[in-house]
Coordinates of C-alpha atoms and ligand atoms in Angstrom, one line a residue:
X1 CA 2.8 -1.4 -24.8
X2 CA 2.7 -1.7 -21.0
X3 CA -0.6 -2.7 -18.8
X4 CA -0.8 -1.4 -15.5
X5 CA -3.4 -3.3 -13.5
X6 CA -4.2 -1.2 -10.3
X7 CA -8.1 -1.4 -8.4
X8 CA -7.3 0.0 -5.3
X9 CA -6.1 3.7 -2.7
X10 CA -2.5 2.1 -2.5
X11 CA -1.9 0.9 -5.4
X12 CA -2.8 4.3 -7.5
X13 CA -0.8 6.4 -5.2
X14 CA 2.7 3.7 -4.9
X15 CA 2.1 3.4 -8.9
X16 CA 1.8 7.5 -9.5
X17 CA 5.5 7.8 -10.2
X18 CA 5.9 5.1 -12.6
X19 CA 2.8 6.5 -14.4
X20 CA 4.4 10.3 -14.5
X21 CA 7.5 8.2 -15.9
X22 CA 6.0 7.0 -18.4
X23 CA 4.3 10.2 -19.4
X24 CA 7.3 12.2 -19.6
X25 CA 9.4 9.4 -21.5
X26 CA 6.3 9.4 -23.9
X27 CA 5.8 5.4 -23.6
X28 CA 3.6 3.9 -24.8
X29 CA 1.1 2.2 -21.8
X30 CA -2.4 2.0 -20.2
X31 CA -4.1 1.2 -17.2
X32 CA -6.6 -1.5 -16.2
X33 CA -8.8 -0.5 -13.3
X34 CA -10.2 -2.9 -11.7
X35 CA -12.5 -1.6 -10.1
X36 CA -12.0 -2.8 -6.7
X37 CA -11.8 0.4 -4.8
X38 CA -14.5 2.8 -6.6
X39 CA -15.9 5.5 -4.0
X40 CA -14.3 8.9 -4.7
X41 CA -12.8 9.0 -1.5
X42 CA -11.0 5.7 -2.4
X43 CA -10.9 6.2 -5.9
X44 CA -11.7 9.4 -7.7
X45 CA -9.9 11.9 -5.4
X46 CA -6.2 10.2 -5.9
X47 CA -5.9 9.6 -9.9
X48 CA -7.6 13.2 -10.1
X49 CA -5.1 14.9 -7.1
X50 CA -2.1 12.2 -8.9
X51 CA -2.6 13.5 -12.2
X52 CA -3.2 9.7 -13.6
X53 CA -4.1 10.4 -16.9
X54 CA -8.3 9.4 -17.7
X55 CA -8.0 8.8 -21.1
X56 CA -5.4 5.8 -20.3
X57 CA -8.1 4.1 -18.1
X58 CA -10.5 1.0 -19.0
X59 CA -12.3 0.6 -16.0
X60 CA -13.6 -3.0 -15.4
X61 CA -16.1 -1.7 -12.6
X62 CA -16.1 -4.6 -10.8
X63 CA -16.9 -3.2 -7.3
X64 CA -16.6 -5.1 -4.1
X65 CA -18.2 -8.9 -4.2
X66 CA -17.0 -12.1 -2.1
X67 CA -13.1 -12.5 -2.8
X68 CA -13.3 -15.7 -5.3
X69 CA -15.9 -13.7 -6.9
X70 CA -14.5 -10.3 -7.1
X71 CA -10.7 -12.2 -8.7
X72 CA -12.9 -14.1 -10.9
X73 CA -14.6 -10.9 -12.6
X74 CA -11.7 -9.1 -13.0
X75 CA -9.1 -11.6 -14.6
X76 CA -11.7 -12.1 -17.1
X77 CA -12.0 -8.9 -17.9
X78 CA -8.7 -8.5 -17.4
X79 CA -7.9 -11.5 -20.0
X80 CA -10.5 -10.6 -22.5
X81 CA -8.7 -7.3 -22.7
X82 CA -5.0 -9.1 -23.3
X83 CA -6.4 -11.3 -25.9
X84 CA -7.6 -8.7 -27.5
X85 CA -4.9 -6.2 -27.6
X86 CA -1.5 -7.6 -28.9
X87 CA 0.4 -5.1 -28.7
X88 CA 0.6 -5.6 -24.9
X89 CA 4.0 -7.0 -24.3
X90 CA 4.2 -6.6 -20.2
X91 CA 1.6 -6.6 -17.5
X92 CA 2.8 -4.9 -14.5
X93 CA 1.1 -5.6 -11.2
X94 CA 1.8 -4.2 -7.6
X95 CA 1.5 -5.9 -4.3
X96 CA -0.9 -7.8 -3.0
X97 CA -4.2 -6.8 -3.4
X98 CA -7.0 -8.8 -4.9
X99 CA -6.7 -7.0 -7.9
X100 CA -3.2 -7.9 -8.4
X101 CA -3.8 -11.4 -7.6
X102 CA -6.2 -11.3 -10.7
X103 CA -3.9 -9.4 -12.9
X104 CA -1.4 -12.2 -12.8
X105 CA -3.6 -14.6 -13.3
X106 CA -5.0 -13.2 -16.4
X107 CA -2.0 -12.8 -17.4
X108 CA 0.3 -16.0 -17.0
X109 CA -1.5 -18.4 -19.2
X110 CA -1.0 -15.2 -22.4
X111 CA 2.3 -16.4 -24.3
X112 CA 4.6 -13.2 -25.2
X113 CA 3.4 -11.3 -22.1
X114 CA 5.4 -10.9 -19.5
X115 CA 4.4 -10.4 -15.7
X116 CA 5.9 -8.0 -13.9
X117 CA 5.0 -7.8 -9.8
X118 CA 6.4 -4.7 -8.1
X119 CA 7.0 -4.5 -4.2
X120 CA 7.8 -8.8 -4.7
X121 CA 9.1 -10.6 -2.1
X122 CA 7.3 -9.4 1.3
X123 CA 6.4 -11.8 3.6
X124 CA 4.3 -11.7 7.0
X125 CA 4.5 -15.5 7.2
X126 CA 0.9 -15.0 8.6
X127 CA -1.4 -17.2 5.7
X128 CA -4.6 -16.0 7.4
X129 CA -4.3 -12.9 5.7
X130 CA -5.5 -13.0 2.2
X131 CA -3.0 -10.6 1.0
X132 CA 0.1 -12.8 2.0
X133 CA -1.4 -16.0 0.5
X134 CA -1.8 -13.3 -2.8
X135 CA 1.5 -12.4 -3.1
X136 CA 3.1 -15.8 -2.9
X137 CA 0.9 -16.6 -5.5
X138 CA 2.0 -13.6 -7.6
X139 CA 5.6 -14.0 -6.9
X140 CA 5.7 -17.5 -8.0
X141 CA 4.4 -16.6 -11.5
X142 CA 5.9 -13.7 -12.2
X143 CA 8.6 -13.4 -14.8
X144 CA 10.2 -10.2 -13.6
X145 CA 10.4 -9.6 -9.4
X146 CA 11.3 -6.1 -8.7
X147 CA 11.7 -6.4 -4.8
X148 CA 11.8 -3.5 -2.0
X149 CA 15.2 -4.3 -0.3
X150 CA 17.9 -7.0 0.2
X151 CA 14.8 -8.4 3.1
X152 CA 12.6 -9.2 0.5
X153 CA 15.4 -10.4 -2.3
X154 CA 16.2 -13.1 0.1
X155 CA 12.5 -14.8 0.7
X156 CA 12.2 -15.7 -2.9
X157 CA 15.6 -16.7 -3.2
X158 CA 15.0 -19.3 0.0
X159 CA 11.8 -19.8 -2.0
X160 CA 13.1 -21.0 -4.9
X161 CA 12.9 -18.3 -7.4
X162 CA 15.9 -17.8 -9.6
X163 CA 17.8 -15.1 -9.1
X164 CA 18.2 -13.3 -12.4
X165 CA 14.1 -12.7 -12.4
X166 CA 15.2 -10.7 -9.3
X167 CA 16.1 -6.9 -8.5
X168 CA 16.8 -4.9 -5.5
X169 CA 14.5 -1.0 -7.1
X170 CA 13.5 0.3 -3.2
X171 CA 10.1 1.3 -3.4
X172 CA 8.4 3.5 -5.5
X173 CA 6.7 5.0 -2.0
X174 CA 9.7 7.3 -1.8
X175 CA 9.5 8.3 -5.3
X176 CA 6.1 9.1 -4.2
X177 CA 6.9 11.0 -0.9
X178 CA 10.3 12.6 -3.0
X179 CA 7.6 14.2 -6.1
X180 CA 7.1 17.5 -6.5
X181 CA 3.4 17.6 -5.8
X182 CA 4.0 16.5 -2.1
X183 CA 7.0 18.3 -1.3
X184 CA 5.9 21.4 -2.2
X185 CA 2.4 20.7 0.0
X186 CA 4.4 19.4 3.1
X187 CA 6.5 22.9 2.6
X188 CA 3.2 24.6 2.5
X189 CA 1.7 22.7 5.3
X190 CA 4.6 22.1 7.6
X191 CA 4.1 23.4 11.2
X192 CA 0.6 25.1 10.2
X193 CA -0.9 21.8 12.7
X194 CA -0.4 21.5 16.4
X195 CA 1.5 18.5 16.8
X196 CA -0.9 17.4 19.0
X197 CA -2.5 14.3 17.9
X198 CA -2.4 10.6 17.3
X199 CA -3.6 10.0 13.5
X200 CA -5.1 6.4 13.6
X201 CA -6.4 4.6 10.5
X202 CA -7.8 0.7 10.3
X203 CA -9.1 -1.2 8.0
X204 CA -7.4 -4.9 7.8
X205 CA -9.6 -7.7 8.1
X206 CA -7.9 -9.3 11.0
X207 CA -9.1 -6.5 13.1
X208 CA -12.7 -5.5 11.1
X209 CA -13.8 -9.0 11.2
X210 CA -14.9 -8.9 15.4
X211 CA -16.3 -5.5 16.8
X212 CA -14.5 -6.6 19.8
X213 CA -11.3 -5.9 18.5
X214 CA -11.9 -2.6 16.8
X215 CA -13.5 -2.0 20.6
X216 CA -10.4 -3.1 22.3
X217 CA -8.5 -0.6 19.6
X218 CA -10.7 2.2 20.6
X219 CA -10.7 2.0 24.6
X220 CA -7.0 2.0 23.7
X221 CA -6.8 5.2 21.6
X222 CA -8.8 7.0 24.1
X223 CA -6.3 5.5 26.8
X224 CA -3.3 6.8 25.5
X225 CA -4.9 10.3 24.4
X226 CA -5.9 10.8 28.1
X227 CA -2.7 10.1 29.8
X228 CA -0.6 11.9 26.3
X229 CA -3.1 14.5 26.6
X230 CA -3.5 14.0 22.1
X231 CA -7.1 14.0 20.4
X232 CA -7.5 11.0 18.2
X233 CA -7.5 11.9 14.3
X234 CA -9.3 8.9 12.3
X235 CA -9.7 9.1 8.8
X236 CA -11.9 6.3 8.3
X237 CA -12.4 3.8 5.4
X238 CA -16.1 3.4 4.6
X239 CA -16.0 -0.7 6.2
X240 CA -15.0 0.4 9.4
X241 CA -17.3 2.8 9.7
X242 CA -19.9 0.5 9.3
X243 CA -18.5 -1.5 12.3
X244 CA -17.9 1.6 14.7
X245 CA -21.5 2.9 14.0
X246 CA -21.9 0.4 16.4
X247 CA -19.4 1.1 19.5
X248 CA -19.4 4.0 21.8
X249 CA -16.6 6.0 21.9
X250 CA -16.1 9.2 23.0
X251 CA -16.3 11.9 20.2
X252 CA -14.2 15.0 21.9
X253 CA -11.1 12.3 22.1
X254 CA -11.4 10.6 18.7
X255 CA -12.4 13.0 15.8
X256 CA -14.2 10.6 13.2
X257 CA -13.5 12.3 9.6
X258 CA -13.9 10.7 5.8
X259 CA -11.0 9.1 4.3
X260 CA -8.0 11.9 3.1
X261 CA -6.5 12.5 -0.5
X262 CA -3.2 11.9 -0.3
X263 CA -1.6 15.1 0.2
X264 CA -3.7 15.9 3.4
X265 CA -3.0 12.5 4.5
X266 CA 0.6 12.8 4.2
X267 CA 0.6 16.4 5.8
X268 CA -1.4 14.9 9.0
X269 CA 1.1 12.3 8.9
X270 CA 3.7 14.7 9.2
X271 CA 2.8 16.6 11.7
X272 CA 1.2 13.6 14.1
X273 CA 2.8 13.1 17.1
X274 CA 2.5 9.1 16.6
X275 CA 0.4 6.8 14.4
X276 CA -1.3 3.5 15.1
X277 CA -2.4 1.7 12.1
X278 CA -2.7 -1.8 10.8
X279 CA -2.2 -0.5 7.1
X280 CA 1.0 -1.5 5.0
X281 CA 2.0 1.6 2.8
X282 CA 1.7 4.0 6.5
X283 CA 4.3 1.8 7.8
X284 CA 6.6 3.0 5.0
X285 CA 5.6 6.3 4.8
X286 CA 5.6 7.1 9.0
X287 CA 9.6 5.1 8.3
X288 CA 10.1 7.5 6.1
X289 CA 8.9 10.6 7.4
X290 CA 10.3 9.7 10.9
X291 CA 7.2 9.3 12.6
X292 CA 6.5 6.7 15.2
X293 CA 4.5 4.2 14.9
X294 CA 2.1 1.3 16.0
X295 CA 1.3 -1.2 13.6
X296 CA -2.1 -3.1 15.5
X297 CA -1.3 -6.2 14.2
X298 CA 0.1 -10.1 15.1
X299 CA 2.5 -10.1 11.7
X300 CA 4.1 -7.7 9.3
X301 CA 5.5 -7.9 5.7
X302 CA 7.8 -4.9 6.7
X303 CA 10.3 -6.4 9.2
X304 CA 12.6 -3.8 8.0
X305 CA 10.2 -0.6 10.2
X306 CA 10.7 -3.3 13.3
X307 CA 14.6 -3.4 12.7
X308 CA 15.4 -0.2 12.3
X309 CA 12.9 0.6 15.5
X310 CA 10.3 3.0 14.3
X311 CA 7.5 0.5 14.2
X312 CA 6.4 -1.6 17.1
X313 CA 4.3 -4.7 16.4
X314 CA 1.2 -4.9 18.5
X315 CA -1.6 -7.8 18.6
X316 CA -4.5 -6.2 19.8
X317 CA -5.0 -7.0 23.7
X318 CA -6.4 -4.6 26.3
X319 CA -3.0 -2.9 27.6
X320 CA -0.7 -3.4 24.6
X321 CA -1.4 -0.5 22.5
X322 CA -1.8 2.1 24.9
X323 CA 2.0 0.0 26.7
X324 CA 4.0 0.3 23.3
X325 CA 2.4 3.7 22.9
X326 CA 4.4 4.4 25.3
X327 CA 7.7 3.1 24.6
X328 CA 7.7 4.5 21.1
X329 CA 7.1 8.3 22.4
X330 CA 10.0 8.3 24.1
X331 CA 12.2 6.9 21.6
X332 CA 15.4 9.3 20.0
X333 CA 14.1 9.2 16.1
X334 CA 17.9 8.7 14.1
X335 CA 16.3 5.9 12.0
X336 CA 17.7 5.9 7.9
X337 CA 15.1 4.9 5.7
X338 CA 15.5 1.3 4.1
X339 CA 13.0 1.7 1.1
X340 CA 15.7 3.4 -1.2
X341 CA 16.4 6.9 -2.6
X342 CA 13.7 7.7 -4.8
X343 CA 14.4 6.4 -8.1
X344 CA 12.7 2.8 -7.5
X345 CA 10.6 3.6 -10.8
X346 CA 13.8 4.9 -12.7
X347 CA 15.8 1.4 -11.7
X348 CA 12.4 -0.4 -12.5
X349 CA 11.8 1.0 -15.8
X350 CA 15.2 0.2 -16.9
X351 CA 15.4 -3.1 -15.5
X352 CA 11.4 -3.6 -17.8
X353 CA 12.7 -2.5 -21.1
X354 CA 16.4 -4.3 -21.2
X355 CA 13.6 -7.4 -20.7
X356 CA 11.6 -6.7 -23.0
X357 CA 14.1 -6.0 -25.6
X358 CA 16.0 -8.4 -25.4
X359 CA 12.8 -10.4 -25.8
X360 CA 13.9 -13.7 -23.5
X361 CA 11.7 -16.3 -23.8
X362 CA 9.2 -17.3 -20.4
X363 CA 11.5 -18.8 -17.6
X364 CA 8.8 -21.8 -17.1
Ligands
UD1_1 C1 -8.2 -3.8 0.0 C2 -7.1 -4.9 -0.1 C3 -6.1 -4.6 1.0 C4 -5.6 -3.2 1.0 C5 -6.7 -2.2 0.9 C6 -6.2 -0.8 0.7 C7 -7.6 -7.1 -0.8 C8 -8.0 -8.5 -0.3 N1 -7.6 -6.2 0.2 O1 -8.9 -3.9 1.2 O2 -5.0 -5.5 0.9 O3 -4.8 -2.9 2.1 O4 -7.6 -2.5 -0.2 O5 -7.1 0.1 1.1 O6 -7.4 -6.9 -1.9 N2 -15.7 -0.5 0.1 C9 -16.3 0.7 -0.1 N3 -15.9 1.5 -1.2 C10 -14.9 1.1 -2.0 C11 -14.3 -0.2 -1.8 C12 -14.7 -0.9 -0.7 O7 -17.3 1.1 0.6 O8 -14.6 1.8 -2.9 C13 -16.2 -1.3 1.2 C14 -17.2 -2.4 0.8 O9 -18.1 -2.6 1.9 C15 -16.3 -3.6 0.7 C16 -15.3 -3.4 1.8 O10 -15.1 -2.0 1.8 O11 -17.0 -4.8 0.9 C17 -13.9 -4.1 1.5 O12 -13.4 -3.7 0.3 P1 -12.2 -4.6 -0.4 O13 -11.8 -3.9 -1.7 O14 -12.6 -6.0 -0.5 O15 -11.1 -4.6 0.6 P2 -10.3 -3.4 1.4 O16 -10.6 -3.6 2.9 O17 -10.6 -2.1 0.8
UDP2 N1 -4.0 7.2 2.7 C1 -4.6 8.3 2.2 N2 -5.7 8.8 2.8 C2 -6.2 8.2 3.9 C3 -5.6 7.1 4.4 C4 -4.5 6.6 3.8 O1 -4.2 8.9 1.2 O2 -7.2 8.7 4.5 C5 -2.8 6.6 2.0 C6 -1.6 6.5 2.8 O3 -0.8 7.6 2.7 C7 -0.9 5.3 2.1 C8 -2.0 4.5 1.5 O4 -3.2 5.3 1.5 O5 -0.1 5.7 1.0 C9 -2.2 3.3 2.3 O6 -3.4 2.7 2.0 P1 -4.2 1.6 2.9 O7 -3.8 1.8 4.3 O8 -5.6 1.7 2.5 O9 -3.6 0.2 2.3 P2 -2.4 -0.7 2.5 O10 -1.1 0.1 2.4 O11 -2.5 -1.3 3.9 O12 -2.5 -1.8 1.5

């Protein structure tokens, strides 16, 4: 049997197609919620909309907490579980995310289960974010690496790992995007919005830590709506909102709404006319969809979007925003997709079960 551990929005919606896989090639797995993301808006609304099915689920309930704290709670719940279940054989965990982080470590110290860490090797080389100093953690104890693109191969090979735990899959986001449910909606939905707005989401630490950034974000937004002449669209996730309660802003230019399922999301992604974001899956998604975009922050794990020139890095100061803005809207879009052609869980499950049965013992 196969654990999925998964707590939070991206994590249930970049581990949908693997799930569906699994359904249709009747294997046997579950899924370990963490917990960590448990509002419907984060939660409830995506495995309902994904199909992820309920009866597969042990929820741990863990909730938000202090980060030592909240990784604590949930690899022993997440170990208890493994101990007690032996016909587990892999745990597969995705990314970076606190629940990830505690995933691996529950599982690493189990003998006869192996850890599995989609989307491996990103880097932002930027250790004040708690999600890079997660996934180097994750990486480095992992018995299976299943890594984005040839970018990401190459940082764990400089790091040390050896190279037969690693494979090149692309990333399951473009399974995601390439699945019926949302290509049917985008076919639906396509042209039905005026592609006249700027679809902004933030929620990274780095810029909900100081109200003076989120304030320098905003005067921005409103800056470049004026002279584009865009509204604002900002689907916002529950702590920001506690932080803008606090700013003025005006309310004509930046329409405040709840956070999106995923296949409104996607459709206002589609039809944005740019998006500024500090998030990590959006700056796949806007690659992939050929949007342009702003990522509002000093580092990214997705050097690939800055390559190819569909991304432009921005550290939030007053005119830098609203100047790359700019520069991006008047860029030709004839960017190719780097994440892959879809069939990142295909190459992944494939890549699980010749493991598994050939039943190789642990690399350390
Ligand atoms: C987490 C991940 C981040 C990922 C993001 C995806 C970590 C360290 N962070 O950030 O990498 O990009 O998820 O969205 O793992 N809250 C709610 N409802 C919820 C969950 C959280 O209101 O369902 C509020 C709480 O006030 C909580 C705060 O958001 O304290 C932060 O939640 P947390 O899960 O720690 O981090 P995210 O910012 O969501
Ligand atoms: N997303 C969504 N609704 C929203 C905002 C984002 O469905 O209102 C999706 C988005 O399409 C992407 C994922 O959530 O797939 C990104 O999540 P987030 O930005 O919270 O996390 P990150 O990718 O930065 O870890």
């Amino acid at each position: 049997m196969l654990s999925i551990i998964l707590g939070t929005r991206p994590e249930i919606i970049k581990l949908y197609p693997l799930i569906s896989l699994l359904k249709k090639e009747k294997i046997n797995f579950n899924i370990i919620h963490t917990g960590q993301h448990y509002s419907n808006n984060l939660n409830n609304i995506f495995l309902k909309q994904l199909r992820i099915p309920k009866n597969k689920i042990i929820n741990l309930k863990v909730g938000s907490t202090h980060h030592a704290r909240q990784i604590s709670l949930m690899a022993i719940g997440i170990e208890k579980y493994l101990k007690n279940n032996k016909k587990v054989k892999a745990v597969i965990v995705y990314g970076d995310t606190n629940s990830a982080l505690a995933g691996s470590l529950a599982s690493i110290n189990i003998k006869n289960i192996y850890l599995i860490h989609l989307e491996a090797g990103l880097r932002s080389f930027d250790k004040n974010m708690p999600e890079e100093i997660s996934r180097r953690l994750i990486d480095h104890c992992s018995d299976l690496l299943l890594c984005p693109t040839k970018t990401s191969k190459d940082y764990l090979l400089k790091e040390g790992i050896k190279k037969d735990k690693i494979h090149i899959v692309g990333n399951t986001i473009v399974d995601a995007l390439k699945s019926k449910i949302v290509q049917s909606s985008i076919k639906k939905n396509f042209n039905k919005l005026k592609k006249n707005y700027l679809l902004l989401t933030i929620h990274r630490e780095e810029n909900t830590f100081d109200p003076n950034k989120l304030k320098i974000i905003i005067s921005s937004i409103q800056k470049i709506c004026k002279n584009q002449k865009l509204h604002a669209i900002f689907p916002i996730h529950p702590k920001t909102k506690k932080l803008l309660s606090r700013l003025k802003y005006d309310q004509k230019l930046i329409r405040v709404i709840q956070p999106l399922n995923y296949l409104s999301f996607i459709n206002l992604l589609k039809n944005c006319k740019i998006v500024v974001s500090d998030s990590g899956g959006i700056q796949e998604e806007a690659c992939i969809l050929k949007i342009p975009l702003i990522t509002v922050r000093n580092s990214t794990e997705r050097p690939e979007t800055i390559k190819i020139g569909c991304n432009i890095l921005t550290s939030v100061s007053s005119n830098n925003i609203y100047k790359n803005a700019k520069i991006i809207l008047k860029k030709k879009i004839y960017w190719k997709n780097p994440y892959g052609k879809g069939d990142a869980s295909k190459k992944s499950l494939k890549i699980i079960q010749k493991m598994i049965h050939k039943n190789e013992k642990k690399y350390y």
